[in-house]
mmCIF file of C-alpha atoms and ligand atoms in Angstrom:
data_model
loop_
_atom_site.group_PDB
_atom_site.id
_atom_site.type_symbol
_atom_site.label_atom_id
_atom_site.label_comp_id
_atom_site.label_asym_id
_atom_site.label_seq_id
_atom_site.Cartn_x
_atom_site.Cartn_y
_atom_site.Cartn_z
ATOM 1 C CA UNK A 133 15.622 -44.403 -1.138
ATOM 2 C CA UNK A 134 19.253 -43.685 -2.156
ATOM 3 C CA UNK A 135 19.800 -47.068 -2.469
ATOM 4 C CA UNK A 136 17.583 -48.041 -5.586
ATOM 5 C CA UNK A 137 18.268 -48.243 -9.002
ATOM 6 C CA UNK A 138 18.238 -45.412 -10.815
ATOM 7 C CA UNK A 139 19.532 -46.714 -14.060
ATOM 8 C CA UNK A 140 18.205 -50.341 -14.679
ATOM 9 C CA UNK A 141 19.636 -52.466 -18.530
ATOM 10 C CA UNK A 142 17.771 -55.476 -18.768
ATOM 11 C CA UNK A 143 18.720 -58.228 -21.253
ATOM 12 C CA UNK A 144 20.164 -55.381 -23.158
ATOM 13 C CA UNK A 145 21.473 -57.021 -26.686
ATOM 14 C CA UNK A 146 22.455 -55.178 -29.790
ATOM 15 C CA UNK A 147 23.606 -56.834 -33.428
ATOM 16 C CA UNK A 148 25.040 -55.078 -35.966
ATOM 17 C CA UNK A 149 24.201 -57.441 -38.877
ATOM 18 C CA UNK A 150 25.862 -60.943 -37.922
ATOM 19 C CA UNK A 151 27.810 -58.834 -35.106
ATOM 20 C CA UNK A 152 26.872 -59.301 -31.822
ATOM 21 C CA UNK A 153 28.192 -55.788 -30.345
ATOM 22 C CA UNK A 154 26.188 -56.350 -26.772
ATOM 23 C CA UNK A 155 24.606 -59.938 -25.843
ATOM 24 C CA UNK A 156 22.213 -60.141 -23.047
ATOM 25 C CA UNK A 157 23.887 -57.720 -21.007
ATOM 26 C CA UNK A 158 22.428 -56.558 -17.604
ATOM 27 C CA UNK A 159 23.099 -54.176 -14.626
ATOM 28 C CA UNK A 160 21.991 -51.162 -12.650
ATOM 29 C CA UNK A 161 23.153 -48.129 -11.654
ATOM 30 C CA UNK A 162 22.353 -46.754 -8.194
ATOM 31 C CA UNK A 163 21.720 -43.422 -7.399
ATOM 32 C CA UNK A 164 24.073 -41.081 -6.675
ATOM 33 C CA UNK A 165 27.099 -43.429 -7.053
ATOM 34 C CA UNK A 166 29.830 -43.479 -9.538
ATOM 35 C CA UNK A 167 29.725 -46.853 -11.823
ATOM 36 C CA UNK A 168 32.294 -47.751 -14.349
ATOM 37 C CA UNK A 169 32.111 -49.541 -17.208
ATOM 38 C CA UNK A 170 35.226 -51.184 -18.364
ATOM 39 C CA UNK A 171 36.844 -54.200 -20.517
ATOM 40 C CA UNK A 172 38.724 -54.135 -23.677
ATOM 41 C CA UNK A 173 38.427 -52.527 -27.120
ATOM 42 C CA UNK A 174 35.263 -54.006 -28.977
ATOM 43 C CA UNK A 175 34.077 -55.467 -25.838
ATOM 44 C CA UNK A 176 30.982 -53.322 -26.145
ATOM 45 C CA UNK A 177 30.923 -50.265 -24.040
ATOM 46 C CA UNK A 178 30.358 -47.606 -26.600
ATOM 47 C CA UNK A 179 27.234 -49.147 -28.391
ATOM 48 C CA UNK A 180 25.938 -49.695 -24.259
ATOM 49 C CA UNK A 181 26.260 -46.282 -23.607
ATOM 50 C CA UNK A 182 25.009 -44.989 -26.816
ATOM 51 C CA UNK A 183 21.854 -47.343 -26.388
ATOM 52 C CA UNK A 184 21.449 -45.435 -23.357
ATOM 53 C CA UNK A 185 21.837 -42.046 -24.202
ATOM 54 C CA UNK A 186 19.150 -43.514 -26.841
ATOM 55 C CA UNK A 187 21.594 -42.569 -29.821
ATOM 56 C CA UNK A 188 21.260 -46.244 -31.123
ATOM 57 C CA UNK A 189 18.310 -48.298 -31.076
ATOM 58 C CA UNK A 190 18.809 -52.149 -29.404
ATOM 59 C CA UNK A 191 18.096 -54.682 -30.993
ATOM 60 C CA UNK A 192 16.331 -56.979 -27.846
ATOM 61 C CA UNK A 193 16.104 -56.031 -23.961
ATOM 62 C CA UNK A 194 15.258 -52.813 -21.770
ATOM 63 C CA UNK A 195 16.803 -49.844 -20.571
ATOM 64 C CA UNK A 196 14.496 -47.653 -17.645
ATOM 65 C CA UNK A 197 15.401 -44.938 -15.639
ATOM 66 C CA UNK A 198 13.648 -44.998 -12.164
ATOM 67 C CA UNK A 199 11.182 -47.340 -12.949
ATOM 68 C CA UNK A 200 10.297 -45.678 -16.030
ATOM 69 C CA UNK A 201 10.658 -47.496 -19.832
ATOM 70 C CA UNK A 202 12.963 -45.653 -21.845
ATOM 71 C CA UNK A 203 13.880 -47.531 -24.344
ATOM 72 C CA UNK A 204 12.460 -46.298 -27.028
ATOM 73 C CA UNK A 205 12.791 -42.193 -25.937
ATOM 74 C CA UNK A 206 14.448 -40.230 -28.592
ATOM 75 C CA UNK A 207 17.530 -38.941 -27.608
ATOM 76 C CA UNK A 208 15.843 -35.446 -28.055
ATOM 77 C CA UNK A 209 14.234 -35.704 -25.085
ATOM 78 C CA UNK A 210 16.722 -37.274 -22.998
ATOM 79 C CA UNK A 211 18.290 -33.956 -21.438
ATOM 80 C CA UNK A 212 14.386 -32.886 -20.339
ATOM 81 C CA UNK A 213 14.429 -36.166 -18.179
ATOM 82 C CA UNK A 214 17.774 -35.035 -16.934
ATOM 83 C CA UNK A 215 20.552 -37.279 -18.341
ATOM 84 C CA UNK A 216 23.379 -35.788 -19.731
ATOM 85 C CA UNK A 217 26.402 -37.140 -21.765
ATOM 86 C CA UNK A 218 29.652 -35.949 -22.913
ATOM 87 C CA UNK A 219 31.191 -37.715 -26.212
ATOM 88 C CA UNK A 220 34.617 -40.579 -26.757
ATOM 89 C CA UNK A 221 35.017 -37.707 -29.353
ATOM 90 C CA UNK A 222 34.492 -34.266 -28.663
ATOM 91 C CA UNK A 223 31.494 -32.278 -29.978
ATOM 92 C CA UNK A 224 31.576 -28.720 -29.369
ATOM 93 C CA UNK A 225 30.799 -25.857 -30.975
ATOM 94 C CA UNK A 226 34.261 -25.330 -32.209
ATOM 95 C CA UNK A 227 33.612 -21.399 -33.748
ATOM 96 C CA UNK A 228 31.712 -20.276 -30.066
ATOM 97 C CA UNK A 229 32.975 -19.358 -27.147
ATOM 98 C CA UNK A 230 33.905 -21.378 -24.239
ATOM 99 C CA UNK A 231 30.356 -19.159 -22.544
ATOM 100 C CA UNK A 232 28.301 -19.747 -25.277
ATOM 101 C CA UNK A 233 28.856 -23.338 -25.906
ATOM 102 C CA UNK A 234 27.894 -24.045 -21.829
ATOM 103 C CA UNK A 235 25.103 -21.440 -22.214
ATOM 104 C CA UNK A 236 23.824 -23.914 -25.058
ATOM 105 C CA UNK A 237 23.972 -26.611 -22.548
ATOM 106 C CA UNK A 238 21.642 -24.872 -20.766
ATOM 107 C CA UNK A 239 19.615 -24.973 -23.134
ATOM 108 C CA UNK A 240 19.108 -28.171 -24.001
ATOM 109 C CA UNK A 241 15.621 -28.202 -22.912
ATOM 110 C CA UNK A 242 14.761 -27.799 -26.510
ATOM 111 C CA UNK A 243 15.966 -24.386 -27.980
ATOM 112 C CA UNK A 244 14.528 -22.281 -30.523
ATOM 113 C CA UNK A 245 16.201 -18.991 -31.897
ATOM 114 C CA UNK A 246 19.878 -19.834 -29.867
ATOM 115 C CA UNK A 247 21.366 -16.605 -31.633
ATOM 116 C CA UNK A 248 18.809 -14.319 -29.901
ATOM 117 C CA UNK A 249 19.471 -17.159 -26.645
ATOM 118 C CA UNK A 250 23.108 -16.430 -26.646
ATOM 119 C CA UNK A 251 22.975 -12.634 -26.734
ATOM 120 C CA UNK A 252 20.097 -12.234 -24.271
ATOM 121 C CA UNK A 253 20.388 -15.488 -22.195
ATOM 122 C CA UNK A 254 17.799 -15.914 -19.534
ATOM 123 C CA UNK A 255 18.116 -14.587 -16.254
ATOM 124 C CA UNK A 256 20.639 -16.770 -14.057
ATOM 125 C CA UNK A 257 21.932 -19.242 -17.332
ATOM 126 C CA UNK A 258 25.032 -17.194 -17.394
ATOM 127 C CA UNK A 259 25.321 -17.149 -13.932
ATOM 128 C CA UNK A 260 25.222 -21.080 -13.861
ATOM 129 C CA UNK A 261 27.451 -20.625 -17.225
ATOM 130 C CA UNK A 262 30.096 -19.150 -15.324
ATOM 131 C CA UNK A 263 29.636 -21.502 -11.935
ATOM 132 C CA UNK A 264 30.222 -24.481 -14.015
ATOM 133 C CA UNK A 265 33.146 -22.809 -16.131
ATOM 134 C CA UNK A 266 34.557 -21.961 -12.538
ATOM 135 C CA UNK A 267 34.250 -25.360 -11.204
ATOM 136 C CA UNK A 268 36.049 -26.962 -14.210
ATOM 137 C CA UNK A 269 38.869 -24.307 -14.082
ATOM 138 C CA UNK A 270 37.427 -22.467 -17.388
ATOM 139 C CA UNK A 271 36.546 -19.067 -15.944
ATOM 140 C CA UNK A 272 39.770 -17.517 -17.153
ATOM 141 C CA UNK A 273 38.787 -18.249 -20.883
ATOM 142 C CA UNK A 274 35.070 -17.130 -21.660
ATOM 143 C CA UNK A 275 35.418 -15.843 -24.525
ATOM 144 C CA UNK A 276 38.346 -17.820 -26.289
ATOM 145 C CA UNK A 277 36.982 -20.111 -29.159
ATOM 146 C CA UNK A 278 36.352 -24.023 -27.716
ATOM 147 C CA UNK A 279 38.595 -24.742 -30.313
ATOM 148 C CA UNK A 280 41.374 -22.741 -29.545
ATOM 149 C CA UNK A 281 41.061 -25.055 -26.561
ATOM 150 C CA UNK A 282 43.546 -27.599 -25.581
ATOM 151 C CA UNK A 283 42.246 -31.454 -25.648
ATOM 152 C CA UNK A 284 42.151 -31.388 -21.753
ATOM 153 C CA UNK A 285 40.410 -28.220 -22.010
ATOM 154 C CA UNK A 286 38.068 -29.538 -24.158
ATOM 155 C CA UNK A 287 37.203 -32.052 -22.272
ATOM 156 C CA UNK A 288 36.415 -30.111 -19.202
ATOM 157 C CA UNK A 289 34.475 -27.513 -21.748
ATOM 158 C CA UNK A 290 32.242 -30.583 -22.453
ATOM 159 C CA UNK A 291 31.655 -31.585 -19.503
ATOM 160 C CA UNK A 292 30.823 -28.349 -17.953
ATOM 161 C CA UNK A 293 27.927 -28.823 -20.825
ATOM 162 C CA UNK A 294 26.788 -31.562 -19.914
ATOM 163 C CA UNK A 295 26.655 -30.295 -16.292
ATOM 164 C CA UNK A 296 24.763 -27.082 -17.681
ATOM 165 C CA UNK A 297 21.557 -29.310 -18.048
ATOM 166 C CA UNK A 298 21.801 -30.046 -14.372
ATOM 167 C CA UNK A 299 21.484 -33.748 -14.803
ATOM 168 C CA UNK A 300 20.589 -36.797 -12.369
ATOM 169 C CA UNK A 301 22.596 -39.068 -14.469
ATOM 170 C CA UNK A 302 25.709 -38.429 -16.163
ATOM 171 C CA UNK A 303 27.156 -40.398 -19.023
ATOM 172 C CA UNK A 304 31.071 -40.330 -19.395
ATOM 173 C CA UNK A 305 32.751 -42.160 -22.494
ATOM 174 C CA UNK A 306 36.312 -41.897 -21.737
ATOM 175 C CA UNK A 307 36.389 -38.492 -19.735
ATOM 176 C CA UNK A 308 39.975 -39.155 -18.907
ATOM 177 C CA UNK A 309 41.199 -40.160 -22.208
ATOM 178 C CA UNK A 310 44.193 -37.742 -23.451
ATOM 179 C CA UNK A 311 44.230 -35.815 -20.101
ATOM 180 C CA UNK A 312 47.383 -35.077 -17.944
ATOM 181 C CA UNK A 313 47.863 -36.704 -14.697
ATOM 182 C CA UNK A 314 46.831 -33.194 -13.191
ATOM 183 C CA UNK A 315 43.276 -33.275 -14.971
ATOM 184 C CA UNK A 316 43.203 -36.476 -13.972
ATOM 185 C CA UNK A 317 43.015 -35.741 -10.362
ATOM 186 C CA UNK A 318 41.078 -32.670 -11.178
ATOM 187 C CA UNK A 319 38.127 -34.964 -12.896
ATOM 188 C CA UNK A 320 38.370 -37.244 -10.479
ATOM 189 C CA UNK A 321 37.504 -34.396 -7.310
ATOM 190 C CA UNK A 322 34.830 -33.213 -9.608
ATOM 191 C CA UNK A 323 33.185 -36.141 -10.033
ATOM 192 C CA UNK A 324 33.392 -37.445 -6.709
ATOM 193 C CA UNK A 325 32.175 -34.029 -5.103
ATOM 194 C CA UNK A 326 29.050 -34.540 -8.273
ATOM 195 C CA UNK A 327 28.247 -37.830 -6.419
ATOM 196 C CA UNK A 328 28.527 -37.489 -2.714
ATOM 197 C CA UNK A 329 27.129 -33.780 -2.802
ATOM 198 C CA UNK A 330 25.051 -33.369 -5.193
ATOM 199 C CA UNK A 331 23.487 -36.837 -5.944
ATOM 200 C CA UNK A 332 24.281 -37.177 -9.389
ATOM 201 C CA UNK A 333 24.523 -40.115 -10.683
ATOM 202 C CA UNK A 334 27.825 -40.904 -13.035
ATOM 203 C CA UNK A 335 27.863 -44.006 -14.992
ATOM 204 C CA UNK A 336 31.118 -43.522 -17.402
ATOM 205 C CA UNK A 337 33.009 -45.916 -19.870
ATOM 206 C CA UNK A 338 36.667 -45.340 -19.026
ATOM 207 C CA UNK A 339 40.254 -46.980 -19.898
ATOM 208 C CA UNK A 340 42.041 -44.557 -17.087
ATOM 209 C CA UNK A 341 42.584 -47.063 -14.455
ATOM 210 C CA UNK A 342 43.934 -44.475 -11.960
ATOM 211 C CA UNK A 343 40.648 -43.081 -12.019
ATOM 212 C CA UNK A 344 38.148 -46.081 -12.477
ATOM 213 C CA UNK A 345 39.617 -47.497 -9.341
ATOM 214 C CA UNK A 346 39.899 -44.391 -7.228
ATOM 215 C CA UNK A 347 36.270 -42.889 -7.839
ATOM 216 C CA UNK A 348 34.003 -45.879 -8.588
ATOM 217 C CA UNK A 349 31.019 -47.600 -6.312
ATOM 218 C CA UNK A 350 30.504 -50.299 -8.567
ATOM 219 C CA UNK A 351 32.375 -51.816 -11.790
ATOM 220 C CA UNK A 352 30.619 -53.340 -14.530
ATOM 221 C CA UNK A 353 33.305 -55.755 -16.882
ATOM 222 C CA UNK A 354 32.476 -56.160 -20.172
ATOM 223 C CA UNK A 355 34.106 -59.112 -23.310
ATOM 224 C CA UNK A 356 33.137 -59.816 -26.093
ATOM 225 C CA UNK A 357 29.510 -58.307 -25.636
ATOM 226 C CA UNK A 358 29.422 -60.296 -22.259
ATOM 227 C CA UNK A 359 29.292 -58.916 -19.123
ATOM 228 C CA UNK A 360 32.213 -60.832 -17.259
ATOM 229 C CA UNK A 361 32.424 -59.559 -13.794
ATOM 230 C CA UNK A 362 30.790 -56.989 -11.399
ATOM 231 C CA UNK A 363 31.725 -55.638 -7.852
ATOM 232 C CA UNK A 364 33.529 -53.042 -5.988
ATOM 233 C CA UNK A 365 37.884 -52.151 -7.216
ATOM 234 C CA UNK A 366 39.184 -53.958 -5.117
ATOM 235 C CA UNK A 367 36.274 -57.273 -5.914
ATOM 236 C CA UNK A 368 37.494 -55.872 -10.130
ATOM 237 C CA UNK A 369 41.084 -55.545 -9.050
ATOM 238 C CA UNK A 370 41.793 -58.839 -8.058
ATOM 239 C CA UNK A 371 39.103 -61.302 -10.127
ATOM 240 C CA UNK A 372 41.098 -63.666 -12.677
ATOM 241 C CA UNK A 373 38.879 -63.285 -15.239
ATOM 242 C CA UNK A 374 39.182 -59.948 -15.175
ATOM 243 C CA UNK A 375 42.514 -59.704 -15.173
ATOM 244 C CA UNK A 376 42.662 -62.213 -17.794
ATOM 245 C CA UNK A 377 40.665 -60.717 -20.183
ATOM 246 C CA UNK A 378 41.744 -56.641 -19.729
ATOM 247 C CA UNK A 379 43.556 -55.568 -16.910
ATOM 248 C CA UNK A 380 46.668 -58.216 -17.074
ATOM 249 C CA UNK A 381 47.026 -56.762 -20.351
ATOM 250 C CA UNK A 382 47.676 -52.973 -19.884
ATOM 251 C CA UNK A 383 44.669 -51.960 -19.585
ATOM 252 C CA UNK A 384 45.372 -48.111 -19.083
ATOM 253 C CA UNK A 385 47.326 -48.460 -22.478
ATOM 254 C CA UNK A 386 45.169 -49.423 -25.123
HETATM 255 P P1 ADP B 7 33.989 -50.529 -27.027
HETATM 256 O O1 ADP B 7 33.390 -49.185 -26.794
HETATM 257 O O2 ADP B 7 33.888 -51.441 -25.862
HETATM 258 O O3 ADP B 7 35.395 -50.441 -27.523
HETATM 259 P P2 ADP B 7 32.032 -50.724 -29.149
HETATM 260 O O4 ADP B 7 30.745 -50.730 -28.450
HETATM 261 O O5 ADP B 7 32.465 -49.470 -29.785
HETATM 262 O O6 ADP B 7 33.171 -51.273 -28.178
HETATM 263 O O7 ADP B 7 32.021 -51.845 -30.274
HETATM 264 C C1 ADP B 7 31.587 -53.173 -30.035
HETATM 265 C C2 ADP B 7 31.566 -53.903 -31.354
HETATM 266 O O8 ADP B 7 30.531 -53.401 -32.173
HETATM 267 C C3 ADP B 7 32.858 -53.747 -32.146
HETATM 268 O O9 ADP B 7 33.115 -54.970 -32.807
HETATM 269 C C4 ADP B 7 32.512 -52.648 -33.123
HETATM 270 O O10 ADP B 7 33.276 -52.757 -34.302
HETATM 271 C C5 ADP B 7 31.037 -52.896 -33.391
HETATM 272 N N1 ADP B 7 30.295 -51.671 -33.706
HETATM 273 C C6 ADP B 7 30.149 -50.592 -32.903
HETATM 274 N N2 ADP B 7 29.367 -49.670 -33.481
HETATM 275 C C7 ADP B 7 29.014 -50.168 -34.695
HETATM 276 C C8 ADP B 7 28.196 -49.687 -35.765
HETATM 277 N N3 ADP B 7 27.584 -48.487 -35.710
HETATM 278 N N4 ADP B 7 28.069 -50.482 -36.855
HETATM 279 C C9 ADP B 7 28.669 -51.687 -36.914
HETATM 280 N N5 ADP B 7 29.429 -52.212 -35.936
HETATM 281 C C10 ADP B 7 29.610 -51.461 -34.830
HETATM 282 MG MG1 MG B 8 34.267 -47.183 -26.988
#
């Protein structure tokens, strides 16, 4: 049971007029494990992972999440079949607090009236609020403004978010980007203890090296809209084409 797919991309191809951003591309995610997806700048990763948060539209192929067809779901309804993502560039509520913009998370279920929500939030919401603010080291800073925030911060503010809708899949782009070697190692216990304790599933698009390799199951390579190379680090780590086509060439400094 913990072995199957929960994420499956089928034939998964995406053009941008003449541009072929994603071509053919195919893999799945298993449940409760950590998978990266990696390669170079324009290889792809971005419009992937924004076909499957269902915030663009593919052109050909299939996206399901156990078993079921979603690729055509609005991305509406996305956090009510629990997947949650965080954003390659932040959005938060920059004027709310670092509470209220988690106690939106929470929220996500399709909100009406969120002033009234934030003053009176249902019973237990702030309690999880505050859980997840603890867990990302946020607890000290309720009521500062997100964007008082520093990046790092930030980052951990959205993810805590994102964790508010108490997902079974978790979509990363670039958690790491911008962070400090400390919040590095801070993600990278959070998103391991996500995995292994709680079952969530993480897939995330990441540059970070450090962390790719320390915290991933599986490692999906993308080029060029091609999917290059698949396996475990140390399979990634050492394959020529890989290293060929990203990691021989800096890949934690692009
Ligand atoms: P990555 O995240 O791997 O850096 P992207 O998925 O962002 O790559 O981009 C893949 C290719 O698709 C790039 O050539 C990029 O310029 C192009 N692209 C991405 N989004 C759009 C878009 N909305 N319109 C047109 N071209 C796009
Ligand atoms: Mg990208």
């Amino acid at each position: 049971m913990s072995d199957e797919a929960l994420l499956s991309i089928d034939g998964l191809t995406v053009r941008f007029g003449g541009l072929t951003a994603v071509d053919d591309l195919s893999f799945q995610v298993r449940r409760g494990r950590i998978h990266a997806l990696i390669g170079p700048n324009g290889a792809g990763k971005s419009t992937t992972f924004n076909c499957i948060s269902r915030y663009y539209d593919p052109t050909g192929g299939s996206i399901s999440l156990e078993g079921q067809d979603i690729t055509r779901h609005g991305a509406a309804h996305m956090a009510a079949l629990g997947v949650a993502r965080t954003f390659q560039n932040l959005e938060l509520f920059g004027e709310l607090s670092v509470e209220e913009n988690v106690l939106l998370g929470t929220y996500a279920y399709g909100a009406r009236g969120l002033g009234r929500l934030l003053r009176r939030p249902a019973a237990g919401n702030r309690e999880l609020a505050h859980h997840l603010l603890e867990r990302v080291g946020l607890v000290d800073v309720l009521d500062a403004k997100a964007n008082s925030l520093d990046f790092g911060r930030q980052k951990m503010l959205e993810l805590a978010r994102a964790l508010a809708i108490k997902p079974r899949l978790l979509l990363l782009d670039e958690p790491a980007a911008g962070l400090r070697n400390r919040e590095i190692d801070k993600l990278d216990g959070i998103l391991s203890e996500l995995a292994t304790r709680e079952g969530v599933t993480v897939l995330l698009v990441e540059h970070v090296m450090q962390l790719v390799m320390s915290i991933s199951d599986r490692i999906t390579v993308m080029s060029f809209g091609h999917k290059i190379a698949e396996g475990t680090p140390a399979q990634i780590r050492s394959d020529e084409r890989v290293i060929e086509a990203y990691l021989g060439k800096g890949a934690d400094h692009e």
